[in-house]
Short mmCIF file of C-alpha atoms in Angstrom, two decimals:
data_model
loop_
_atom_site.label_atom_id
_atom_site.label_comp_id
_atom_site.label_asym_id
_atom_site.label_seq_id
_atom_site.Cartn_x
_atom_site.Cartn_y
_atom_site.Cartn_z
CA UNK A 1422 4.23 120.35 205.15
CA UNK A 1423 7.83 120.09 204.69
CA UNK A 1424 8.42 120.11 208.63
CA UNK A 1425 6.44 116.68 208.69
CA UNK A 1426 7.97 115.24 205.51
CA UNK A 1427 11.39 115.98 207.52
CA UNK A 1428 10.25 114.16 210.24
CA UNK A 1429 9.00 111.43 208.85
CA UNK A 1430 12.91 111.24 206.87
CA UNK A 1431 14.63 111.53 210.11
CA UNK A 1432 12.15 108.66 212.00
CA UNK A 1433 12.79 106.69 209.03
CA UNK A 1434 16.85 106.81 209.36
CA UNK A 1435 16.36 106.64 212.92
CA UNK A 1436 14.78 103.50 212.82
CA UNK A 1437 16.95 102.01 210.17
CA UNK A 1438 20.34 102.76 212.32
CA UNK A 1439 19.23 101.82 215.73
CA UNK A 1440 15.88 99.26 215.83
CA UNK A 1441 17.66 96.25 215.61
CA UNK A 1442 16.23 93.46 217.15
CA UNK A 1443 17.49 90.23 219.17
CA UNK A 1444 16.23 86.67 219.53
CA UNK A 1445 16.05 83.85 222.45
CA UNK A 1446 14.85 80.97 222.97
CA UNK A 1447 11.80 81.06 225.13
CA UNK A 1448 12.39 79.16 227.68
CA UNK A 1449 15.71 78.13 230.63
CA UNK A 1450 18.47 79.06 227.95
CA UNK A 1451 16.82 82.86 228.92
CA UNK A 1452 18.37 82.85 232.37
CA UNK A 1453 21.94 83.82 230.13
CA UNK A 1454 19.90 86.85 228.37
CA UNK A 1455 17.91 88.06 231.37
CA UNK A 1456 19.44 91.22 232.12
CA UNK A 1457 19.36 92.48 228.07
CA UNK A 1458 15.55 91.14 228.39
CA UNK A 1459 15.23 93.12 231.30
CA UNK A 1460 17.27 96.16 230.77
CA UNK A 1461 17.26 96.24 227.15
CA UNK A 1462 19.66 98.38 225.59
CA UNK A 1463 18.03 101.78 223.28
CA UNK A 1464 17.18 100.89 219.62
CA UNK A 1465 17.20 96.87 220.40
CA UNK A 1466 13.82 94.87 220.33
CA UNK A 1467 14.17 91.69 222.34
CA UNK A 1468 11.71 89.05 220.80
CA UNK A 1469 11.23 85.14 221.59
CA UNK A 1470 11.29 82.05 219.19
CA UNK A 1471 9.39 79.14 220.40
CA UNK A 1472 10.38 76.33 218.21
CA UNK A 1473 13.19 74.95 216.25
CA UNK A 1474 11.34 75.54 212.91
CA UNK A 1475 10.62 79.27 214.14
CA UNK A 1476 14.71 79.81 214.72
CA UNK A 1477 15.44 78.35 211.57
CA UNK A 1478 12.73 80.44 209.01
CA UNK A 1479 14.21 83.47 211.40
CA UNK A 1480 18.02 82.69 209.85
CA UNK A 1481 17.15 81.19 206.83
CA UNK A 1482 15.45 84.43 205.61
CA UNK A 1483 17.80 87.01 207.17
CA UNK A 1484 14.81 88.11 209.41
CA UNK A 1485 17.13 87.91 212.92
CA UNK A 1486 20.04 90.36 213.60
CA UNK A 1487 20.87 88.31 216.69
CA UNK A 1488 19.95 85.26 217.34
CA UNK A 1489 20.63 82.51 220.58
CA UNK A 1490 20.89 79.01 218.92
CA UNK A 1491 21.26 75.39 219.58
CA UNK A 1492 25.65 75.46 218.48
CA UNK A 1493 25.16 72.73 216.95
CA UNK A 1494 22.06 73.37 215.31
CA UNK A 1495 23.21 76.98 214.20
CA UNK A 1496 26.64 75.71 212.35
CA UNK A 1497 24.33 73.71 210.17
CA UNK A 1498 22.45 76.63 209.16
CA UNK A 1499 25.90 78.06 208.40
CA UNK A 1500 26.12 75.43 206.24
CA UNK A 1501 23.38 76.39 204.28
CA UNK A 1502 25.40 79.65 203.46
CA UNK A 1503 23.15 82.19 205.81
CA UNK A 1504 24.96 85.25 206.25
CA UNK A 1505 25.38 84.66 210.44
CA UNK A 1506 28.78 84.28 212.44
CA UNK A 1507 29.18 82.63 215.79
CA UNK A 1508 30.02 85.15 218.57
CA UNK A 1509 30.22 83.24 221.50
CA UNK A 1510 28.57 80.48 223.71
CA UNK A 1511 27.05 81.24 227.03
CA UNK A 1512 25.41 77.78 228.16
CA UNK A 1513 28.23 75.07 229.05
CA UNK A 1514 26.68 72.49 231.11
CA UNK A 1515 22.72 71.67 231.57
CA UNK A 1516 22.13 67.66 230.91
CA UNK A 1517 21.79 64.62 232.90
CA UNK A 1518 21.09 61.32 232.92
CA UNK A 1519 18.37 60.87 235.08
CA UNK A 1520 16.64 57.43 236.36
CA UNK A 1521 14.67 55.67 238.97
CA UNK A 1522 17.61 52.60 238.83
CA UNK A 1523 20.91 53.03 240.32
CA UNK A 1524 23.31 53.50 238.13
CA UNK A 1525 27.10 52.75 239.21
CA UNK A 1526 28.78 53.30 235.88
CA UNK A 1527 28.25 53.51 231.93
CA UNK A 1528 27.94 49.07 231.17
CA UNK A 1529 24.57 49.86 233.63
CA UNK A 1530 23.13 51.32 230.94
CA UNK A 1531 23.53 48.11 228.59
CA UNK A 1532 20.33 47.13 226.88
CA UNK A 1533 18.40 49.56 228.53
CA UNK A 1534 16.18 52.47 226.85
CA UNK A 1535 17.12 55.62 227.18
CA UNK A 1536 14.58 58.72 226.06
CA UNK A 1537 15.69 62.01 224.92
CA UNK A 1538 14.24 64.99 223.27
CA UNK A 1539 13.99 64.90 219.66
CA UNK A 1540 15.91 67.75 217.69
CA UNK A 1541 18.85 68.25 215.33
CA UNK A 1542 21.82 68.34 216.87
CA UNK A 1543 20.40 67.70 220.12
CA UNK A 1544 23.42 67.31 222.87
CA UNK A 1545 21.77 64.91 224.49
CA UNK A 1546 21.32 62.32 221.14
CA UNK A 1547 24.98 63.47 220.15
CA UNK A 1548 26.64 61.65 223.86
CA UNK A 1549 24.53 58.87 223.50
CA UNK A 1550 25.20 57.95 219.57
CA UNK A 1551 29.40 58.46 220.84
CA UNK A 1552 28.59 55.87 223.94
CA UNK A 1553 26.79 53.40 221.85
CA UNK A 1554 29.71 53.59 219.46
CA UNK A 1555 32.76 54.35 221.32
CA UNK A 1556 31.44 51.60 224.25
CA UNK A 1557 29.79 49.33 221.65
CA UNK A 1558 26.59 49.18 223.74
CA UNK A 1559 23.30 48.15 222.69
CA UNK A 1560 21.62 51.49 223.97
CA UNK A 1561 18.41 51.58 222.69
CA UNK A 1562 17.59 55.49 222.00
CA UNK A 1563 13.87 56.65 222.01
CA UNK A 1564 12.58 60.76 220.66
CA UNK A 1565 9.48 62.40 222.19
CA UNK A 1566 8.73 65.74 221.32
CA UNK A 1567 9.27 67.56 224.84
CA UNK A 1568 10.74 67.41 228.32
CA UNK A 1569 7.41 67.38 229.67
CA UNK A 1570 6.27 64.33 228.49
CA UNK A 1571 9.37 62.14 229.31
CA UNK A 1572 8.70 63.61 232.66
CA UNK A 1573 5.10 61.87 232.52
CA UNK A 1574 6.81 58.28 231.36
CA UNK A 1575 9.22 58.99 234.16
CA UNK A 1576 6.47 59.54 236.67
CA UNK A 1577 4.49 56.42 235.42
CA UNK A 1578 6.76 53.82 235.33
CA UNK A 1579 6.57 53.90 231.92
CA UNK A 1580 10.27 55.23 231.13
CA UNK A 1581 13.29 54.29 233.84
CA UNK A 1582 16.33 56.60 232.02
CA UNK A 1583 16.33 59.90 230.48
CA UNK A 1584 18.59 62.23 229.57
CA UNK A 1585 17.02 65.84 230.25
CA UNK A 1586 18.49 69.39 230.15
CA UNK A 1587 18.00 71.31 232.94
CA UNK A 1588 15.35 72.24 234.08
CA UNK A 1589 13.31 69.41 233.32
CA UNK A 1590 15.69 67.23 235.39
CA UNK A 1591 15.34 68.94 238.24
CA UNK A 1592 11.71 69.16 237.48
CA UNK A 1593 11.53 65.07 237.15
CA UNK A 1594 12.94 64.80 240.68
CA UNK A 1595 10.29 67.39 242.34
CA UNK A 1596 7.67 65.57 240.13
CA UNK A 1597 8.55 62.01 241.03
CA UNK A 1598 9.29 63.16 244.99
CA UNK A 1599 12.73 62.19 244.66
CA UNK A 1600 11.89 58.42 243.01
CA UNK A 1601 13.88 59.62 239.38
CA UNK A 1602 16.87 61.58 240.54
CA UNK A 1603 20.10 62.28 238.62
CA UNK A 1604 23.16 59.56 238.21
CA UNK A 1605 25.36 60.61 235.72
CA UNK A 1606 26.27 64.48 234.07
CA UNK A 1607 26.22 64.04 230.32
CA UNK A 1608 29.27 66.23 229.87
CA UNK A 1609 31.25 64.53 232.11
CA UNK A 1610 30.36 61.15 230.22
CA UNK A 1611 31.05 63.36 226.84
CA UNK A 1612 34.87 63.84 228.63
CA UNK A 1613 35.37 60.19 229.31
CA UNK A 1614 34.22 59.36 225.68
CA UNK A 1615 36.26 62.21 224.01
CA UNK A 1616 39.14 63.07 226.33
CA UNK A 1617 37.94 66.60 225.84
CA UNK A 1618 37.17 68.97 228.72
CA UNK A 1619 33.59 68.18 230.56
CA UNK A 1620 31.80 71.13 229.03
CA UNK A 1621 29.94 71.33 226.02
CA UNK A 1622 29.16 74.50 224.22
CA UNK A 1623 25.33 74.14 223.65
CA UNK A 1624 23.89 77.58 222.98
CA UNK A 1625 25.57 80.39 221.47
CA UNK A 1626 24.84 83.54 220.28
CA UNK A 1627 24.72 83.75 216.00
CA UNK A 1628 25.37 87.56 214.48
CA UNK A 1629 23.89 88.30 211.11
CA UNK A 1630 26.94 89.11 209.44
CA UNK A 1631 25.48 92.72 207.84
CA UNK A 1632 25.36 94.58 210.69
CA UNK A 1633 27.87 96.95 211.82
CA UNK A 1634 30.40 96.27 213.77
CA UNK A 1635 29.88 99.13 216.16
CA UNK A 1636 26.51 98.45 216.31
CA UNK A 1637 26.67 94.70 216.57
CA UNK A 1638 29.55 94.94 219.43
CA UNK A 1639 27.06 97.08 221.20
CA UNK A 1640 24.62 94.40 221.48
CA UNK A 1641 27.33 91.16 221.93
CA UNK A 1642 29.05 93.31 225.16
CA UNK A 1643 25.36 93.53 226.81
CA UNK A 1644 25.06 90.03 226.24
CA UNK A 1645 27.99 89.26 227.70
CA UNK A 1646 27.60 91.63 230.73
CA UNK A 1647 23.96 89.89 230.83
CA UNK A 1648 25.09 86.51 231.44
CA UNK A 1649 28.45 87.46 233.08
CA UNK A 1650 27.41 90.05 235.51
CA UNK A 1651 23.69 90.35 235.81
CA UNK A 1652 22.72 86.74 236.04
CA UNK A 1653 25.65 85.98 239.22
CA UNK A 1654 25.37 90.03 240.35
CA UNK A 1655 21.31 89.70 240.51
CA UNK A 1656 20.22 85.58 240.01
CA UNK A 1657 17.16 85.89 241.96
CA UNK A 1658 15.87 88.79 239.56
CA UNK A 1659 17.40 86.67 236.07
CA UNK A 1660 15.36 83.10 237.49
CA UNK A 1661 12.19 85.72 238.68
CA UNK A 1662 12.33 86.88 235.04
CA UNK A 1663 12.46 83.57 233.47
CA UNK A 1664 9.73 81.90 235.59
CA UNK A 1665 7.25 84.79 234.88
CA UNK A 1666 8.16 84.75 231.06
CA UNK A 1667 6.96 81.30 231.10
CA UNK A 1668 4.11 81.81 232.22
CA UNK A 1669 4.80 79.59 236.10
CA UNK A 1670 5.53 76.71 234.28
CA UNK A 1671 8.70 75.85 236.23
CA UNK A 1672 8.46 76.58 239.23
CA UNK A 1673 10.63 78.94 241.04
CA UNK A 1674 12.78 76.35 243.43
CA UNK A 1675 13.06 73.78 240.02
CA UNK A 1676 14.50 76.99 238.28
CA UNK A 1677 16.95 78.12 241.20
CA UNK A 1678 18.17 74.37 241.05
CA UNK A 1679 18.51 74.16 237.29
CA UNK A 1680 20.80 77.56 237.22
CA UNK A 1681 22.83 76.02 240.04
CA UNK A 1682 23.60 72.84 238.21
CA UNK A 1683 24.25 74.75 234.65
CA UNK A 1684 27.38 76.52 233.47
CA UNK A 1685 26.03 79.91 232.38
CA UNK A 1686 28.93 82.09 231.28
CA UNK A 1687 29.81 84.04 227.99
CA UNK A 1688 32.83 82.91 226.17
CA UNK A 1689 34.76 82.72 222.69
CA UNK A 1690 36.58 79.42 223.79
CA UNK A 1691 37.25 78.35 220.40
CA UNK A 1692 39.89 75.71 221.15
CA UNK A 1693 36.45 73.99 223.72
CA UNK A 1694 34.29 74.95 220.58
CA UNK A 1695 36.39 73.51 217.58
CA UNK A 1696 37.08 70.41 219.48
CA UNK A 1697 33.15 70.38 219.81
CA UNK A 1698 32.25 70.66 216.38
CA UNK A 1699 35.12 68.69 215.00
CA UNK A 1700 32.88 65.56 217.33
CA UNK A 1701 29.90 65.80 215.95
CA UNK A 1702 31.36 66.45 212.42
CA UNK A 1703 33.33 62.96 213.05
CA UNK A 1704 29.36 61.71 214.21
CA UNK A 1705 27.51 63.26 211.00
CA UNK A 1706 25.92 65.91 213.00
CA UNK A 1707 27.29 68.89 211.06
CA UNK A 1708 28.20 68.52 207.47
CA UNK A 1709 31.08 70.45 207.97
CA UNK A 1710 33.00 73.50 209.78
CA UNK A 1711 32.59 77.13 208.48
CA UNK A 1712 35.31 78.28 207.28
CA UNK A 1713 34.40 81.75 208.96
CA UNK A 1714 32.71 80.54 211.87
CA UNK A 1715 33.48 83.55 214.21
CA UNK A 1716 32.05 87.04 214.42
#
């Protein structure tokens, strides 16, 4: 009896000391984390979140130890006094303006309706709002709940312009047999409008603030290695894992092109991140920049 009790106590201690969880969106932003999910470190349970509402609940209730979020969305949650810090950013480029029409300059968008995915702090929405204000363009932004529906509108000719992240931009080219194509790099447009670098901190890793530092560092280092080493050295395996995890919804050639068009690199480029946050604060996307932002 005493032996069983001792084993039980030891098992509880082991779990409390080592059982941590890691949440990533179920989708293309899984590419930087693929190595961590394929070969998870001991004591780390890898999970997925499937909607921003679910992610918000995980953060507000502090149920996630480590969670990958859109940077603007995560920072705004931090402004609600949740106990999380930004460890670093892994996705810096993934959005494109796609169209069945010729677009040679920003001015060609005057009077046009541009479709994009609805979501708080969504990168495309931010850049389009800056475009309207800075260039005084009459652009109608139309929000749709998901990228697949926007692709259907483009394929049927009911929409001519959209700003989509990868892999939806590449999928749109395939679904429309090349009738719709990438006509503008959104990160380059952001650079033109803000005079900042043509990269945007899109998704980042947030860490619950009370995680023991050495344990947190192990996970952060593993995520960094996944994005910077595994993704580059085992690119095909990373892509295959994401395709399989998404249930084949994205064909492998589409995901390959999406990966090529994205900038995937784990980094803590505070200057670039802070400049971006200053821009989105000025446009009301976030209320403020948290004082203790970084892990």
